[in-house]
Amino acid sequence: MDDEADKMIDFIQEAKSERVLIKEKLTNAQEGIQEIRDNYDKYDAVILDALFFEKPDSAKLRDAGALADTLAEISRLVHVEEKYLPHCIYTGHFDKVNSDTVTRNKEVFVKGRDQKKMFDYLKEEVSKSDDYAIKNKYNDVFEVFDRSFMPMDKMPDLIEILAQLESDAKYNRDGAFTPLRKMYEAFVKSFYDEAYANDQDQDLVPLDLFYGDNDERVNIKGSWFYFSGMEIRDRNGRTIVSQRSEPVFPEHIKNLTSGFVDLVQTESHDYPEPVTKYAYRSAVNTLLELLLWYKNFCIENFK
């Protein structure tokens, strides 16, 4: 947050050269606090100026209280949401904040002098986060959220799925497969939204793949049949969705997701047989391959 956020083009470019992506630029505490409160999982760190506006309409009034309010919100996250958001102060007013109690025990960097030092500090702090380690390891997949091909509120769910990879839990007892099924459903819904936004007459993801009030539920097995180039039939053998002229899924995605769809539907309910971490890992790897394919498909086909 900086009162001159709109003038930080050079700073943003230099951040990119240090592998730091500036996702949002805000000039005031009111909007900044709301953004942190609503979307804290979207960010790995926060950079704060020492002096910035308290409210959007504070045209010429920079308020040191804005910094205090924002730091208080970051502190609240730790206690209420159990989320630590690394942060620092980057300012040209070092003399004004050096002795301020608000900045006590905070890392303060001087504009025009400590930029690389600041980036190094933030990267070191962020690297201590388990969530960051997961996102960094699977960065190519998590780009599906950065590019808005999947809703951002599903990103913590994927992080939790991946955090389970090393667990030795009995996977038919801890509900581990239910998040995988829900992530597949989110993929189908997002795919529909992207396809429809690109072409309202699209047949990549027909509305017939959904059912229930407001079509909010996904026909999981039916969607796999359709994406794989087959028709969908009801229990009486009647065709309810005709097959597409060409499959949506390439052959390897079709083959991988065949077992995945059956597995996550079975394991999302009470299943008596023991299921180990190896079956879970197979399902997760299939989900990652599916999301990676979906991201690339959107990039190549939806302009």
PDB file of C-alpha atoms in Angstrom:
ATOM      1  CA  MET A   1       0.000   0.000   0.000  1.00  0.00           C
ATOM      2  CA  ASP A   2       1.348   3.340  -1.039  1.00  0.00           C
ATOM      3  CA  ASP A   3      -0.228   6.761  -1.590  1.00  0.00           C
ATOM      4  CA  GLU A   4       1.554   6.816  -4.973  1.00  0.00           C
ATOM      5  CA  ALA A   5       0.666   3.259  -5.946  1.00  0.00           C
ATOM      6  CA  ASP A   6      -0.417   4.315  -9.420  1.00  0.00           C
ATOM      7  CA  LYS A   7       3.111   5.609 -10.153  1.00  0.00           C
ATOM      8  CA  MET A   8       5.008   2.417  -9.314  1.00  0.00           C
ATOM      9  CA  ILE A   9       5.558   1.002 -12.803  1.00  0.00           C
ATOM     10  CA  ASP A  10       9.336   0.803 -12.422  1.00  0.00           C
ATOM     11  CA  PHE A  11       9.005  -0.747  -8.965  1.00  0.00           C
ATOM     12  CA  ILE A  12       6.665  -3.436 -10.300  1.00  0.00           C
ATOM     13  CA  GLN A  13       9.072  -4.275 -13.138  1.00  0.00           C
ATOM     14  CA  GLU A  14      12.001  -4.496 -10.745  1.00  0.00           C
ATOM     15  CA  ALA A  15       9.915  -6.737  -8.486  1.00  0.00           C
ATOM     16  CA  LYS A  16       9.327  -9.098 -11.412  1.00  0.00           C
ATOM     17  CA  SER A  17      13.062  -9.278 -12.017  1.00  0.00           C
ATOM     18  CA  GLU A  18      13.381 -10.461  -8.411  1.00  0.00           C
ATOM     19  CA  ARG A  19      10.601 -13.057  -8.971  1.00  0.00           C
ATOM     20  CA  VAL A  20       8.147 -11.039  -6.892  1.00  0.00           C
ATOM     21  CA  LEU A  21       4.691 -10.513  -8.397  1.00  0.00           C
ATOM     22  CA  ILE A  22       2.789  -7.399  -7.281  1.00  0.00           C
ATOM     23  CA  LYS A  23      -0.830  -8.576  -7.448  1.00  0.00           C
ATOM     24  CA  GLU A  24      -2.598  -5.471  -6.132  1.00  0.00           C
ATOM     25  CA  LYS A  25      -1.755  -1.782  -5.657  1.00  0.00           C
ATOM     26  CA  LEU A  26      -3.819   0.220  -3.187  1.00  0.00           C
ATOM     27  CA  THR A  27      -3.468   3.787  -1.942  1.00  0.00           C
ATOM     28  CA  ASN A  28      -5.513   3.709   1.273  1.00  0.00           C
ATOM     29  CA  ALA A  29      -6.046   1.741   4.453  1.00  0.00           C
ATOM     30  CA  GLN A  30      -9.798   1.287   4.113  1.00  0.00           C
ATOM     31  CA  GLU A  31      -9.601  -0.600   0.817  1.00  0.00           C
ATOM     32  CA  GLY A  32      -6.377  -2.330   1.815  1.00  0.00           C
ATOM     33  CA  ILE A  33      -7.782  -3.702   5.062  1.00  0.00           C
ATOM     34  CA  GLN A  34     -10.902  -4.933   3.279  1.00  0.00           C
ATOM     35  CA  GLU A  35      -8.787  -6.610   0.610  1.00  0.00           C
ATOM     36  CA  ILE A  36      -6.641  -8.343   3.230  1.00  0.00           C
ATOM     37  CA  ARG A  37      -9.731  -9.431   5.159  1.00  0.00           C
ATOM     38  CA  ASP A  38     -11.502 -10.816   2.081  1.00  0.00           C
ATOM     39  CA  ASN A  39      -8.599 -12.277   0.128  1.00  0.00           C
ATOM     40  CA  TYR A  40      -5.698 -12.936   2.481  1.00  0.00           C
ATOM     41  CA  ASP A  41      -5.173 -16.386   0.955  1.00  0.00           C
ATOM     42  CA  LYS A  42      -4.476 -14.701  -2.376  1.00  0.00           C
ATOM     43  CA  TYR A  43      -1.316 -13.036  -1.084  1.00  0.00           C
ATOM     44  CA  ASP A  44       2.018 -14.243   0.246  1.00  0.00           C
ATOM     45  CA  ALA A  45       3.182 -10.896   1.669  1.00  0.00           C
ATOM     46  CA  VAL A  46       2.313  -7.216   2.036  1.00  0.00           C
ATOM     47  CA  ILE A  47       4.504  -4.138   1.417  1.00  0.00           C
ATOM     48  CA  LEU A  48       3.435  -0.985   3.246  1.00  0.00           C
ATOM     49  CA  ASP A  49       4.489   2.630   2.921  1.00  0.00           C
ATOM     50  CA  ALA A  50       4.839   4.541   6.182  1.00  0.00           C
ATOM     51  CA  LEU A  51       2.418   7.238   5.052  1.00  0.00           C
ATOM     52  CA  PHE A  52      -0.612   6.598   2.908  1.00  0.00           C
ATOM     53  CA  PHE A  53      -4.275   7.555   2.809  1.00  0.00           C
ATOM     54  CA  GLU A  54      -6.827   6.443   5.377  1.00  0.00           C
ATOM     55  CA  LYS A  55      -9.733   6.417   2.903  1.00  0.00           C
ATOM     56  CA  PRO A  56     -10.166   6.497  -0.899  1.00  0.00           C
ATOM     57  CA  ASP A  57     -11.429  10.096  -0.820  1.00  0.00           C
ATOM     58  CA  SER A  58      -8.539  11.381   1.304  1.00  0.00           C
ATOM     59  CA  ALA A  59      -7.246  13.334  -1.648  1.00  0.00           C
ATOM     60  CA  LYS A  60      -4.301  15.109  -0.032  1.00  0.00           C
ATOM     61  CA  LEU A  61      -4.247  13.807   3.514  1.00  0.00           C
ATOM     62  CA  ARG A  62      -1.655  11.142   4.193  1.00  0.00           C
ATOM     63  CA  ASP A  63      -2.226   9.681   7.622  1.00  0.00           C
ATOM     64  CA  ALA A  64       0.273   7.762   9.778  1.00  0.00           C
ATOM     65  CA  GLY A  65      -2.768   6.169  11.405  1.00  0.00           C
ATOM     66  CA  ALA A  66      -3.430   4.289   8.174  1.00  0.00           C
ATOM     67  CA  LEU A  67      -0.272   2.250   8.772  1.00  0.00           C
ATOM     68  CA  ALA A  68      -1.284   1.441  12.351  1.00  0.00           C
ATOM     69  CA  ASP A  69      -4.755   0.304  11.262  1.00  0.00           C
ATOM     70  CA  THR A  70      -3.373  -1.924   8.531  1.00  0.00           C
ATOM     71  CA  LEU A  71      -0.782  -3.510  10.813  1.00  0.00           C
ATOM     72  CA  ALA A  72      -3.562  -4.177  13.319  1.00  0.00           C
ATOM     73  CA  GLU A  73      -5.519  -6.068  10.649  1.00  0.00           C
ATOM     74  CA  ILE A  74      -2.459  -8.158   9.735  1.00  0.00           C
ATOM     75  CA  SER A  75      -2.045  -8.965  13.422  1.00  0.00           C
ATOM     76  CA  ARG A  76      -5.731  -9.927  13.650  1.00  0.00           C
ATOM     77  CA  LEU A  77      -5.214 -12.510  10.913  1.00  0.00           C
ATOM     78  CA  VAL A  78      -2.711 -14.344  13.087  1.00  0.00           C
ATOM     79  CA  HIS A  79      -5.085 -14.620  16.029  1.00  0.00           C
ATOM     80  CA  VAL A  80      -8.429 -15.075  14.254  1.00  0.00           C
ATOM     81  CA  GLU A  81      -7.600 -16.817  10.957  1.00  0.00           C
ATOM     82  CA  GLU A  82      -4.316 -18.420  12.074  1.00  0.00           C
ATOM     83  CA  LYS A  83      -2.704 -16.924   8.986  1.00  0.00           C
ATOM     84  CA  TYR A  84       0.633 -15.119   9.204  1.00  0.00           C
ATOM     85  CA  LEU A  85       1.118 -12.682   6.353  1.00  0.00           C
ATOM     86  CA  PRO A  86       4.766 -11.583   6.058  1.00  0.00           C
ATOM     87  CA  HIS A  87       5.021  -7.817   5.738  1.00  0.00           C
ATOM     88  CA  CYS A  88       7.415  -4.906   5.889  1.00  0.00           C
ATOM     89  CA  ILE A  89       7.538  -1.127   5.598  1.00  0.00           C
ATOM     90  CA  TYR A  90       9.109   0.422   2.512  1.00  0.00           C
ATOM     91  CA  THR A  91       9.274   4.173   2.824  1.00  0.00           C
ATOM     92  CA  GLY A  92      11.043   7.363   1.905  1.00  0.00           C
ATOM     93  CA  HIS A  93      10.169   8.751   5.355  1.00  0.00           C
ATOM     94  CA  PHE A  94      12.539   6.631   7.422  1.00  0.00           C
ATOM     95  CA  ASP A  95      13.279   9.494   9.791  1.00  0.00           C
ATOM     96  CA  LYS A  96       9.577   9.791  10.649  1.00  0.00           C
ATOM     97  CA  VAL A  97       8.981   6.125  11.417  1.00  0.00           C
ATOM     98  CA  ASN A  98      12.305   5.040  12.897  1.00  0.00           C
ATOM     99  CA  SER A  99      11.286   6.043  16.412  1.00  0.00           C
ATOM    100  CA  ASP A 100       7.552   5.381  16.033  1.00  0.00           C
ATOM    101  CA  THR A 101       6.133   2.749  18.418  1.00  0.00           C
ATOM    102  CA  VAL A 102       3.877   1.508  15.603  1.00  0.00           C
ATOM    103  CA  THR A 103       6.905   0.287  13.669  1.00  0.00           C
ATOM    104  CA  ARG A 104       8.681  -1.218  16.652  1.00  0.00           C
ATOM    105  CA  ASN A 105       9.877  -4.746  15.823  1.00  0.00           C
ATOM    106  CA  LYS A 106       8.918  -4.212  12.194  1.00  0.00           C
ATOM    107  CA  GLU A 107      11.305  -4.467   9.266  1.00  0.00           C
ATOM    108  CA  VAL A 108      11.721  -0.995   7.706  1.00  0.00           C
ATOM    109  CA  PHE A 109      13.428  -0.459   4.347  1.00  0.00           C
ATOM    110  CA  VAL A 110      14.327   2.832   2.691  1.00  0.00           C
ATOM    111  CA  LYS A 111      12.999   3.587  -0.788  1.00  0.00           C
ATOM    112  CA  GLY A 112      15.681   3.923  -3.408  1.00  0.00           C
ATOM    113  CA  ARG A 113      18.278   2.216  -1.228  1.00  0.00           C
ATOM    114  CA  ASP A 114      17.015  -1.056   0.227  1.00  0.00           C
ATOM    115  CA  GLN A 115      14.847  -2.425  -2.547  1.00  0.00           C
ATOM    116  CA  LYS A 116      16.765  -5.653  -3.195  1.00  0.00           C
ATOM    117  CA  LYS A 117      17.292  -6.118   0.525  1.00  0.00           C
ATOM    118  CA  MET A 118      13.541  -5.823   1.040  1.00  0.00           C
ATOM    119  CA  PHE A 119      12.712  -8.348  -1.676  1.00  0.00           C
ATOM    120  CA  ASP A 120      15.261 -10.792  -0.245  1.00  0.00           C
ATOM    121  CA  TYR A 121      13.742 -10.379   3.216  1.00  0.00           C
ATOM    122  CA  LEU A 122      10.191 -11.014   2.019  1.00  0.00           C
ATOM    123  CA  LYS A 123      11.175 -14.043  -0.051  1.00  0.00           C
ATOM    124  CA  GLU A 124      12.958 -15.508   2.950  1.00  0.00           C
ATOM    125  CA  GLU A 125       9.940 -14.922   5.208  1.00  0.00           C
ATOM    126  CA  VAL A 126       7.479 -16.296   2.676  1.00  0.00           C
ATOM    127  CA  SER A 127       9.627 -19.377   2.072  1.00  0.00           C
ATOM    128  CA  LYS A 128       9.051 -20.365   5.711  1.00  0.00           C
ATOM    129  CA  SER A 129       5.346 -20.821   4.980  1.00  0.00           C
ATOM    130  CA  ASP A 130       4.130 -24.348   4.248  1.00  0.00           C
ATOM    131  CA  ASP A 131       1.499 -22.931   1.892  1.00  0.00           C
ATOM    132  CA  TYR A 132       4.132 -21.055  -0.073  1.00  0.00           C
ATOM    133  CA  ALA A 133       6.297 -24.149  -0.338  1.00  0.00           C
ATOM    134  CA  ILE A 134       3.378 -26.069  -1.831  1.00  0.00           C
ATOM    135  CA  LYS A 135       2.417 -23.283  -4.246  1.00  0.00           C
ATOM    136  CA  ASN A 136       6.029 -22.861  -5.319  1.00  0.00           C
ATOM    137  CA  LYS A 137       6.483 -26.601  -5.892  1.00  0.00           C
ATOM    138  CA  TYR A 138       3.331 -26.820  -8.021  1.00  0.00           C
ATOM    139  CA  ASN A 139       3.522 -23.324  -9.474  1.00  0.00           C
ATOM    140  CA  ASP A 140       2.533 -24.372 -12.997  1.00  0.00           C
ATOM    141  CA  VAL A 141      -0.741 -25.797 -11.673  1.00  0.00           C
ATOM    142  CA  PHE A 142      -1.507 -22.886  -9.334  1.00  0.00           C
ATOM    143  CA  GLU A 143      -1.366 -20.541 -12.310  1.00  0.00           C
ATOM    144  CA  VAL A 144      -4.905 -21.762 -13.031  1.00  0.00           C
ATOM    145  CA  PHE A 145      -5.952 -19.524 -10.109  1.00  0.00           C
ATOM    146  CA  ASP A 146      -3.630 -16.632 -10.972  1.00  0.00           C
ATOM    147  CA  ARG A 147      -5.165 -16.524 -14.444  1.00  0.00           C
ATOM    148  CA  SER A 148      -8.706 -16.687 -12.986  1.00  0.00           C
ATOM    149  CA  PHE A 149      -9.569 -19.936 -14.786  1.00  0.00           C
ATOM    150  CA  MET A 150     -10.596 -21.322 -11.395  1.00  0.00           C
ATOM    151  CA  PRO A 151     -12.132 -19.341  -8.495  1.00  0.00           C
ATOM    152  CA  MET A 152      -9.573 -18.090  -5.996  1.00  0.00           C
ATOM    153  CA  ASP A 153     -11.545 -19.489  -3.059  1.00  0.00           C
ATOM    154  CA  LYS A 154     -10.699 -22.996  -4.298  1.00  0.00           C
ATOM    155  CA  MET A 155      -6.948 -22.424  -4.005  1.00  0.00           C
ATOM    156  CA  PRO A 156      -6.804 -23.172  -0.231  1.00  0.00           C
ATOM    157  CA  ASP A 157      -8.658 -26.426  -0.948  1.00  0.00           C
ATOM    158  CA  LEU A 158      -5.989 -27.501  -3.418  1.00  0.00           C
ATOM    159  CA  ILE A 159      -3.259 -26.549  -0.955  1.00  0.00           C
ATOM    160  CA  GLU A 160      -4.927 -28.715   1.681  1.00  0.00           C
ATOM    161  CA  ILE A 161      -5.220 -31.608  -0.772  1.00  0.00           C
ATOM    162  CA  LEU A 162      -1.501 -31.400  -1.541  1.00  0.00           C
ATOM    163  CA  ALA A 163      -0.596 -31.044   2.137  1.00  0.00           C
ATOM    164  CA  GLN A 164      -2.173 -34.459   2.686  1.00  0.00           C
ATOM    165  CA  LEU A 165       0.192 -36.169   0.272  1.00  0.00           C
ATOM    166  CA  GLU A 166       2.681 -37.291   2.904  1.00  0.00           C
ATOM    167  CA  SER A 167       0.086 -38.406   5.428  1.00  0.00           C
ATOM    168  CA  ASP A 168      -0.169 -42.085   6.377  1.00  0.00           C
ATOM    169  CA  ALA A 169      -3.843 -41.754   7.295  1.00  0.00           C
ATOM    170  CA  LYS A 170      -6.429 -44.304   6.234  1.00  0.00           C
ATOM    171  CA  TYR A 171      -7.921 -42.390   3.365  1.00  0.00           C
ATOM    172  CA  ASN A 172     -11.302 -44.075   3.413  1.00  0.00           C
ATOM    173  CA  ARG A 173     -11.875 -42.751   6.932  1.00  0.00           C
ATOM    174  CA  ASP A 174     -10.777 -39.134   6.950  1.00  0.00           C
ATOM    175  CA  GLY A 175     -12.805 -37.795   4.031  1.00  0.00           C
ATOM    176  CA  ALA A 176      -9.672 -37.142   1.995  1.00  0.00           C
ATOM    177  CA  PHE A 177     -11.306 -38.008  -1.320  1.00  0.00           C
ATOM    178  CA  THR A 178     -14.286 -35.688  -0.900  1.00  0.00           C
ATOM    179  CA  PRO A 179     -12.158 -32.542  -1.571  1.00  0.00           C
ATOM    180  CA  LEU A 180     -10.863 -34.220  -4.736  1.00  0.00           C
ATOM    181  CA  ARG A 181     -14.408 -34.809  -5.939  1.00  0.00           C
ATOM    182  CA  LYS A 182     -15.356 -31.218  -5.135  1.00  0.00           C
ATOM    183  CA  MET A 183     -12.294 -29.939  -6.973  1.00  0.00           C
ATOM    184  CA  TYR A 184     -13.343 -31.913 -10.045  1.00  0.00           C
ATOM    185  CA  GLU A 185     -16.816 -30.390  -9.783  1.00  0.00           C
ATOM    186  CA  ALA A 186     -15.254 -26.924  -9.513  1.00  0.00           C
ATOM    187  CA  PHE A 187     -13.210 -27.670 -12.629  1.00  0.00           C
ATOM    188  CA  VAL A 188     -16.361 -28.574 -14.617  1.00  0.00           C
ATOM    189  CA  LYS A 189     -18.211 -25.450 -13.431  1.00  0.00           C
ATOM    190  CA  SER A 190     -15.237 -23.210 -14.198  1.00  0.00           C
ATOM    191  CA  PHE A 191     -14.788 -24.846 -17.593  1.00  0.00           C
ATOM    192  CA  TYR A 192     -18.426 -24.067 -18.384  1.00  0.00           C
ATOM    193  CA  ASP A 193     -18.024 -20.427 -17.288  1.00  0.00           C
ATOM    194  CA  GLU A 194     -14.910 -19.934 -19.412  1.00  0.00           C
ATOM    195  CA  ALA A 195     -16.377 -21.667 -22.450  1.00  0.00           C
ATOM    196  CA  TYR A 196     -19.681 -19.781 -22.229  1.00  0.00           C
ATOM    197  CA  ALA A 197     -17.919 -16.430 -21.778  1.00  0.00           C
ATOM    198  CA  ASN A 198     -15.914 -17.180 -24.916  1.00  0.00           C
ATOM    199  CA  ASP A 199     -18.878 -18.423 -26.991  1.00  0.00           C
ATOM    200  CA  GLN A 200     -22.480 -18.645 -25.807  1.00  0.00           C
ATOM    201  CA  ASP A 201     -23.158 -21.327 -28.429  1.00  0.00           C
ATOM    202  CA  GLN A 202     -20.289 -23.489 -27.211  1.00  0.00           C
ATOM    203  CA  ASP A 203     -20.617 -27.268 -26.922  1.00  0.00           C
ATOM    204  CA  LEU A 204     -17.472 -27.909 -24.881  1.00  0.00           C
ATOM    205  CA  VAL A 205     -19.429 -28.003 -21.607  1.00  0.00           C
ATOM    206  CA  PRO A 206     -23.179 -28.261 -22.228  1.00  0.00           C
ATOM    207  CA  LEU A 207     -25.591 -27.158 -19.553  1.00  0.00           C
ATOM    208  CA  ASP A 208     -26.993 -30.706 -19.551  1.00  0.00           C
ATOM    209  CA  LEU A 209     -23.958 -31.764 -17.498  1.00  0.00           C
ATOM    210  CA  PHE A 210     -25.551 -30.012 -14.519  1.00  0.00           C
ATOM    211  CA  TYR A 211     -28.675 -30.757 -12.528  1.00  0.00           C
ATOM    212  CA  GLY A 212     -30.546 -29.730  -9.384  1.00  0.00           C
ATOM    213  CA  ASP A 213     -31.864 -26.333  -8.337  1.00  0.00           C
ATOM    214  CA  ASN A 214     -30.198 -23.653 -10.475  1.00  0.00           C
ATOM    215  CA  ASP A 215     -28.117 -26.405 -12.124  1.00  0.00           C
ATOM    216  CA  GLU A 216     -25.608 -26.203  -9.287  1.00  0.00           C
ATOM    217  CA  ARG A 217     -24.710 -29.923  -9.202  1.00  0.00           C
ATOM    218  CA  VAL A 218     -22.371 -31.681 -11.622  1.00  0.00           C
ATOM    219  CA  ASN A 219     -23.107 -35.017 -13.258  1.00  0.00           C
ATOM    220  CA  ILE A 220     -19.608 -36.274 -12.524  1.00  0.00           C
ATOM    221  CA  LYS A 221     -19.643 -39.572 -14.389  1.00  0.00           C
ATOM    222  CA  GLY A 222     -21.731 -38.099 -17.192  1.00  0.00           C
ATOM    223  CA  SER A 223     -19.288 -35.242 -17.643  1.00  0.00           C
ATOM    224  CA  TRP A 224     -16.439 -37.717 -18.009  1.00  0.00           C
ATOM    225  CA  PHE A 225     -18.362 -39.625 -20.698  1.00  0.00           C
ATOM    226  CA  TYR A 226     -19.083 -36.426 -22.591  1.00  0.00           C
ATOM    227  CA  PHE A 227     -15.561 -34.978 -22.322  1.00  0.00           C
ATOM    228  CA  SER A 228     -14.218 -38.360 -23.485  1.00  0.00           C
ATOM    229  CA  GLY A 229     -16.295 -38.278 -26.664  1.00  0.00           C
ATOM    230  CA  MET A 230     -19.231 -40.486 -25.646  1.00  0.00           C
ATOM    231  CA  GLU A 231     -22.933 -39.912 -25.241  1.00  0.00           C
ATOM    232  CA  ILE A 232     -24.602 -39.815 -21.832  1.00  0.00           C
ATOM    233  CA  ARG A 233     -27.427 -42.242 -21.145  1.00  0.00           C
ATOM    234  CA  ASP A 234     -29.916 -42.491 -18.294  1.00  0.00           C
ATOM    235  CA  ARG A 235     -30.544 -45.649 -16.280  1.00  0.00           C
ATOM    236  CA  ASN A 236     -32.966 -46.892 -18.915  1.00  0.00           C
ATOM    237  CA  GLY A 237     -30.393 -46.616 -21.670  1.00  0.00           C
ATOM    238  CA  ARG A 238     -31.935 -43.550 -23.267  1.00  0.00           C
ATOM    239  CA  THR A 239     -29.569 -40.914 -24.643  1.00  0.00           C
ATOM    240  CA  ILE A 240     -29.845 -37.686 -22.646  1.00  0.00           C
ATOM    241  CA  VAL A 241     -26.760 -35.927 -24.052  1.00  0.00           C
ATOM    242  CA  SER A 242     -25.478 -36.756 -27.521  1.00  0.00           C
ATOM    243  CA  GLN A 243     -21.794 -37.292 -28.059  1.00  0.00           C
ATOM    244  CA  ARG A 244     -19.704 -34.426 -29.344  1.00  0.00           C
ATOM    245  CA  SER A 245     -18.186 -34.570 -32.814  1.00  0.00           C
ATOM    246  CA  GLU A 246     -14.739 -34.634 -31.194  1.00  0.00           C
ATOM    247  CA  PRO A 247     -13.731 -35.492 -27.618  1.00  0.00           C
ATOM    248  CA  VAL A 248     -12.867 -32.588 -25.350  1.00  0.00           C
ATOM    249  CA  PHE A 249     -10.255 -34.553 -23.430  1.00  0.00           C
ATOM    250  CA  PRO A 250      -7.065 -35.697 -25.155  1.00  0.00           C
ATOM    251  CA  GLU A 251      -6.446 -39.437 -24.854  1.00  0.00           C
ATOM    252  CA  HIS A 252      -4.149 -39.311 -21.832  1.00  0.00           C
ATOM    253  CA  ILE A 253      -6.543 -37.121 -19.812  1.00  0.00           C
ATOM    254  CA  LYS A 254      -9.429 -39.426 -20.754  1.00  0.00           C
ATOM    255  CA  ASN A 255      -7.510 -42.482 -19.562  1.00  0.00           C
ATOM    256  CA  LEU A 256      -6.210 -40.911 -16.366  1.00  0.00           C
ATOM    257  CA  THR A 257      -9.531 -39.433 -15.269  1.00  0.00           C
ATOM    258  CA  SER A 258     -11.499 -42.625 -15.944  1.00  0.00           C
ATOM    259  CA  GLY A 259     -10.254 -44.276 -12.758  1.00  0.00           C
ATOM    260  CA  PHE A 260     -10.085 -40.954 -10.926  1.00  0.00           C
ATOM    261  CA  VAL A 261     -13.810 -40.252 -11.370  1.00  0.00           C
ATOM    262  CA  ASP A 262     -14.780 -43.714 -10.142  1.00  0.00           C
ATOM    263  CA  LEU A 263     -12.358 -43.546  -7.230  1.00  0.00           C
ATOM    264  CA  VAL A 264     -13.353 -40.154  -5.858  1.00  0.00           C
ATOM    265  CA  GLN A 265     -17.050 -40.994  -6.088  1.00  0.00           C
ATOM    266  CA  THR A 266     -16.582 -44.298  -4.251  1.00  0.00           C
ATOM    267  CA  GLU A 267     -14.203 -42.961  -1.618  1.00  0.00           C
ATOM    268  CA  SER A 268     -16.333 -39.894  -0.878  1.00  0.00           C
ATOM    269  CA  HIS A 269     -18.772 -42.281   0.823  1.00  0.00           C
ATOM    270  CA  ASP A 270     -18.397 -45.091   3.340  1.00  0.00           C
ATOM    271  CA  TYR A 271     -16.137 -47.671   1.733  1.00  0.00           C
ATOM    272  CA  PRO A 272     -15.118 -50.685   3.850  1.00  0.00           C
ATOM    273  CA  GLU A 273     -11.819 -51.635   2.221  1.00  0.00           C
ATOM    274  CA  PRO A 274      -8.521 -50.048   3.352  1.00  0.00           C
ATOM    275  CA  VAL A 275      -7.245 -47.350   1.025  1.00  0.00           C
ATOM    276  CA  THR A 276      -3.627 -46.241   1.415  1.00  0.00           C
ATOM    277  CA  LYS A 277      -1.686 -43.117   0.600  1.00  0.00           C
ATOM    278  CA  TYR A 278      -0.614 -44.606  -2.729  1.00  0.00           C
ATOM    279  CA  ALA A 279      -4.145 -44.586  -4.125  1.00  0.00           C
ATOM    280  CA  TYR A 280      -4.560 -41.041  -2.830  1.00  0.00           C
ATOM    281  CA  ARG A 281      -1.338 -39.914  -4.482  1.00  0.00           C
ATOM    282  CA  SER A 282      -2.452 -41.422  -7.786  1.00  0.00           C
ATOM    283  CA  ALA A 283      -5.733 -39.515  -7.588  1.00  0.00           C
ATOM    284  CA  VAL A 284      -4.010 -36.252  -6.677  1.00  0.00           C
ATOM    285  CA  ASN A 285      -1.507 -36.570  -9.509  1.00  0.00           C
ATOM    286  CA  THR A 286      -4.391 -37.120 -11.920  1.00  0.00           C
ATOM    287  CA  LEU A 287      -6.129 -34.002 -10.586  1.00  0.00           C
ATOM    288  CA  LEU A 288      -2.937 -31.965 -11.079  1.00  0.00           C
ATOM    289  CA  GLU A 289      -2.567 -33.225 -14.652  1.00  0.00           C
ATOM    290  CA  LEU A 290      -6.216 -32.372 -15.327  1.00  0.00           C
ATOM    291  CA  LEU A 291      -5.881 -28.822 -13.965  1.00  0.00           C
ATOM    292  CA  LEU A 292      -2.656 -28.273 -15.887  1.00  0.00           C
ATOM    293  CA  TRP A 293      -4.303 -29.444 -19.105  1.00  0.00           C
ATOM    294  CA  TYR A 294      -7.327 -27.228 -18.405  1.00  0.00           C
ATOM    295  CA  LYS A 295      -5.123 -24.162 -17.805  1.00  0.00           C
ATOM    296  CA  ASN A 296      -3.260 -24.685 -21.064  1.00  0.00           C
ATOM    297  CA  PHE A 297      -6.503 -25.339 -22.940  1.00  0.00           C
ATOM    298  CA  CYS A 298      -7.928 -22.023 -21.717  1.00  0.00           C
ATOM    299  CA  ILE A 299      -4.765 -20.152 -22.677  1.00  0.00           C
ATOM    300  CA  GLU A 300      -4.758 -21.628 -26.169  1.00  0.00           C
ATOM    301  CA  ASN A 301      -8.483 -21.441 -26.933  1.00  0.00           C
ATOM    302  CA  PHE A 302     -10.083 -18.622 -24.957  1.00  0.00           C
ATOM    303  CA  LYS A 303      -8.827 -15.208 -25.994  1.00  0.00           C
TER     304      LYS A 303
END
